[in-house]
Steps between C-alpha positions, in 0.01 A plus 500: 500500500625850419604699806448869572758641258372746236274315255481536122168380355551406136197399292487305175244721326399265219475194725275677749299657217410152375429377854255784558342453154422133561408538869225759457189508281493750208421814700400793279445870556173666406659614173598143410872481589618165637693568823517171692878455464565862599275461804657169605852637451416805713359277774818290496709816531285633785537173689875479451560863594280473811649175624866536406554878522799487260747785477568436130247393234509444123296319233680332208322460165553315173506722192332409169737351246781246503778455754853361476349155573292516181820579309667191648199269456233601250238268654535662844147546643363447147230263624329764713163611371432867454317638802184700495548870416288585808781356713786699351289816488518497880881522519505881451227529767708300747820687421324832555363376833850391604634846415232657722612268780850642456628171357725474194418280198819358346576312178779471244477437127645163402459355849217347699352617828672201666839638392416844639395330825825300511705817449313704761518222761878487450521877546295470819738233631792733424331753733429227762127551445267201521284430194163329472418414138124464445436286193277230357750233397822323593737680259633718782590205728853524364528842671417375851769587753543602862387851405259417216181300546234414242128549573307280255127544442389137491128540444319817395616811684459380857692176553877550514816316600841649576820332384846555644795274402392239757144490361632461143723217621208336681278510191753403231791348692720762332661835578377816321813489279434135409139589417627663176664175387187309602271712280747487213510119506127432537388794288217742569183449293355833618788685331546240224855424618559150358738342751631150427251243372431227753641695795218574741488661842621199698785413263619862481492522878698176547764594243559844650510366855768251396708700251439860608404680180476465122878520452551232765236277343653508151850461643375186676335388174833518317664308784237224475365569850138555396265196515421370152126580516586870554812505282303420183274799559795734565711394200550793261287735713770707674456805277121488538538481878738797502268700274204421726709607799557841340126536439411409858768702679386850595718798416620683811667798333229652280604860423237701688653838432186691589496398866729443797396264776458777755255668259259214577440619854127502559348846458185637656198416282322784321169463683302741284621336180422155640149611589454639149609181326308271741192712442548477122546121511216463753716324762260585780664310785841650422347843456342481844836431657639827367191718526595606852150481647501417871404147589163454659366833376196521276574622150310791350237294319394309814265611780681709760457260784837494671579341833728660753844562344732233634844615605810310605399549865190287433719200418606359836800268490512230764848489651457167676251218556332658804454832321360321194243324720390828664470687169313221325243480779382847393381354169311200637150655495499617138259333255726556198877467519759490227838337499817544297748212502828606342793283400748786497777575256468198278789470255529314174740258667319365805171516688485758775358427844179645642601856587193643666126464553276806518143500632266798463148602595500770234621778729811368665742224423698262721823389334689199634851465351657153464214339694580203722263210565349663810434826318338316211265333750408843640432632148278199426313554829437866411363398160265235641262765637442658158210407273703573186876500448608664175823390335657490155633160383407289800668178384841663462461660845413163655822352362700791645334464839550123494872536427526755782370247753132593528256234621346497157191294588373797706552739208322283244158536663492880530228696310717604207406720203769500232502806274694317230235230468215752506667699222555183298134397520398839364756514217637152439612609154745751648854383574570743782323477836772678696403726785582823316286394202204407720529823697493708184235300316239466775568761768690771307783468753873511443672232706873534578747213472577304813850564635727203556757442772542742790219757506582872511282760666365620165421145394299444818244746366489314168434170676223661703343645187513165323346314793232770539429495127421127482151525658414794271590296194309200635183707555514607134567142384224365724242722327622385158479135608141556615409676174641211295341237729844362589483536880397139559774372270756716683391406853404136455738374232803715435595606854457152657718365218805708599591302816454176306738613225746623764507156663536329161796722414660450840459121489626471143498183293744215545714418200656160443846620397634144474226411253585807290869409512417153366269654241776740395739210444230317304435807285873545438524143373194550280646825363832328428316219319292750302812700414665191352185416302476857368869502400456164327187617322677819387821310420690777680538663840367850567374716786140383541427809711606734216208597268752611236687168493176305514361690201817422304463127573126479433463721196844510333645159576186284527305715252174485696213697341470865604172590334262659749766541769562839658823681427725699733787735418741208490282261303226243561361490853553184706248597767272222626190604296708487181654162581148367560426573134785272383462242777446212254768606250803347674574291810726774635212745559316305773838423659583872516161585644534230765851627581368853543219388731740303719758780509237759592356286779844429637623860495174664609384255766710194580829683558346832608251387767757358748673840502179656636494282811514686831690372805196296605516302175179654371404740223326814626306660216297820525126478435387825344149613583510835319672435167280330240231699322255206523503469880692174504798430725845496347829360622849649476857452622468226379190478282357162598212543254741446213609153608419305180218245494415453133761231424620193685846657531347809657295292741820330618625837624175556688571182699794678667251701707411277793295515820626428851445148631131449572399814306377560147543780247165649401465650154206742478382707206207714394234305312510688168326813623541688171369207296192464720425869453552465124260203487229707671561815293504299174201289615684191377273214607764235433752667729244586768390137505861380524571732793183393681596134461848570636670399175849619410427784257824461301440128454142586399626747237758250371234230460288740291795624290630150420159331504600235752367393843643673807665174606714493184636856528880501543698741720633671187147548359375639832797739512421623147132546591602698808709732282198549272261570788716762667634634170151588373415653837804728491476612139629222275392572144416257217857499364649399834228243549576351160 
């Protein structure tokens, strides 16, 4: 972990642009401009600046046109499809926003953003400044050092992992310097770097671990020290390996004449300019942050009903357990209380502990820093007398309290009202149910951000205002719930579900790691067998994972038909839908498709799941109650809903999830709510009858489509019928249906 030396935050602009583009839906302004990537990028920057507080910041960008790598290898990145113009139109927006933040955008003709990053991180090391490189891929792992760490966005724009040299070594068994040789040997399909045919990840890793680097490997080859099965693949490939090495290695001396490192010191943001651009792009949540309105006050368009102005003196900090007990007793006779549970100064590197709990009756606030078990019991006792306890994100707060030593069974049965869930019920199509959004949308209130860590005198007033604001927001939400006839759903279904989900998350699910290890070995053997069959069928060895090499084998060497197949920049597509079209043309096609399925299952699940095990040997997913637009639950970190079930191979993976001795795993799902509604709206007598009889609706559809009895419907036919049923419901047209 980086220590408290000055920090240089260095962002890979293009990588984070693509992350934001794919993570967010196509947000548009009222005049039709697509701004989702710009919004996501700005949110990433806000988060990083708030949490890391770097002294130096810069964003590196690729420029249009070719680089020195294209001159060395004409096929470099040639396979990449041209991106949507709406994506690249957002780069100037983002660069302008960065300028308003006081952050420099840097690039150099003939070089990539990665080279600019490599050069700047070296300059930072020369000044003994720590660097955190925020990126979306592994290219920068070669830069990891004692002073330089790599922050990789793994999924979307929220899940990250930080790599120092030890973390790189743990993942690849190699040092950052050896990582360059590793990528050169195995190739990089994403950049179209060929590598050496037949040398995959494991082989490249073993060769480098034994012989050090590419030079050492080929020296050993000449000395006859390489095993025969590897030697054949390496024969005559030394120049290719060296060329690939030059493509992979990042340049650390890019001439950046226009800037010195000290020029990258973070400047004060131009607040007025930021407000102007956020207003123009309709970034409402970001605009509110910089508008300067006082938290808890009513804005001009709302009724002027303002409670007593809360000052820092109204936030009473308990200095010890006895004082906490005395102060909390003052709140015991209030019907409505609100509570703020704060985890403090959470960093991107580790979870922070529970920092404080604040309880308010709307006029004054009791703040208990670093609460001990006894103080948590006193807080719970004070809350028990209330008829309603208002909170935002109850489940997260329960986890924080549980980790802090609270007797959680007492907390689970309190009369909670969660603002986040209420907001979700009213606008399930919205992505953001944060406190500031709810305050603005329903109560016309501006809510400040919660401070983390030690609380200053000024921040005490903010905490008081937040705690006092929660009941105001709830009153507004309560009226909306009543108007939309959602009160019963909120009180009787959604709120009672929170403690259940909390317990499910805390308990986790046991994973049979030994079974997965055996399955991994089995899959490896199957992949090796398939590889040999594919090589024999092709009468040559090639990188099966490379679309470019595969296309050469299928369409140039084997002369398979290309009529009706989609084309990419580099030639005929070898994507799964295209291979399906030529499935019967040659024995190699089904072999390749089987290889791909096995490889995907192994990489995505079999080898990945054991890494997600906690110390208790269980996987602890998060069940999201306020994410899907349809009202369903979702699962994340990891997503257990994506565990495959459609094939026998997929179902094998599912067997790794096991119950404790004497227990069972219960799988529960909604009973086709949307389809039942559709049957009633469409007045489809056949469907209505099937539902009334308790028949499986997808099997029923399949029997009608194929004209066979329900008992003869196969799993594949039912799966196809299911796709038809839901596809029509969600807008599938006649062409897609055909």
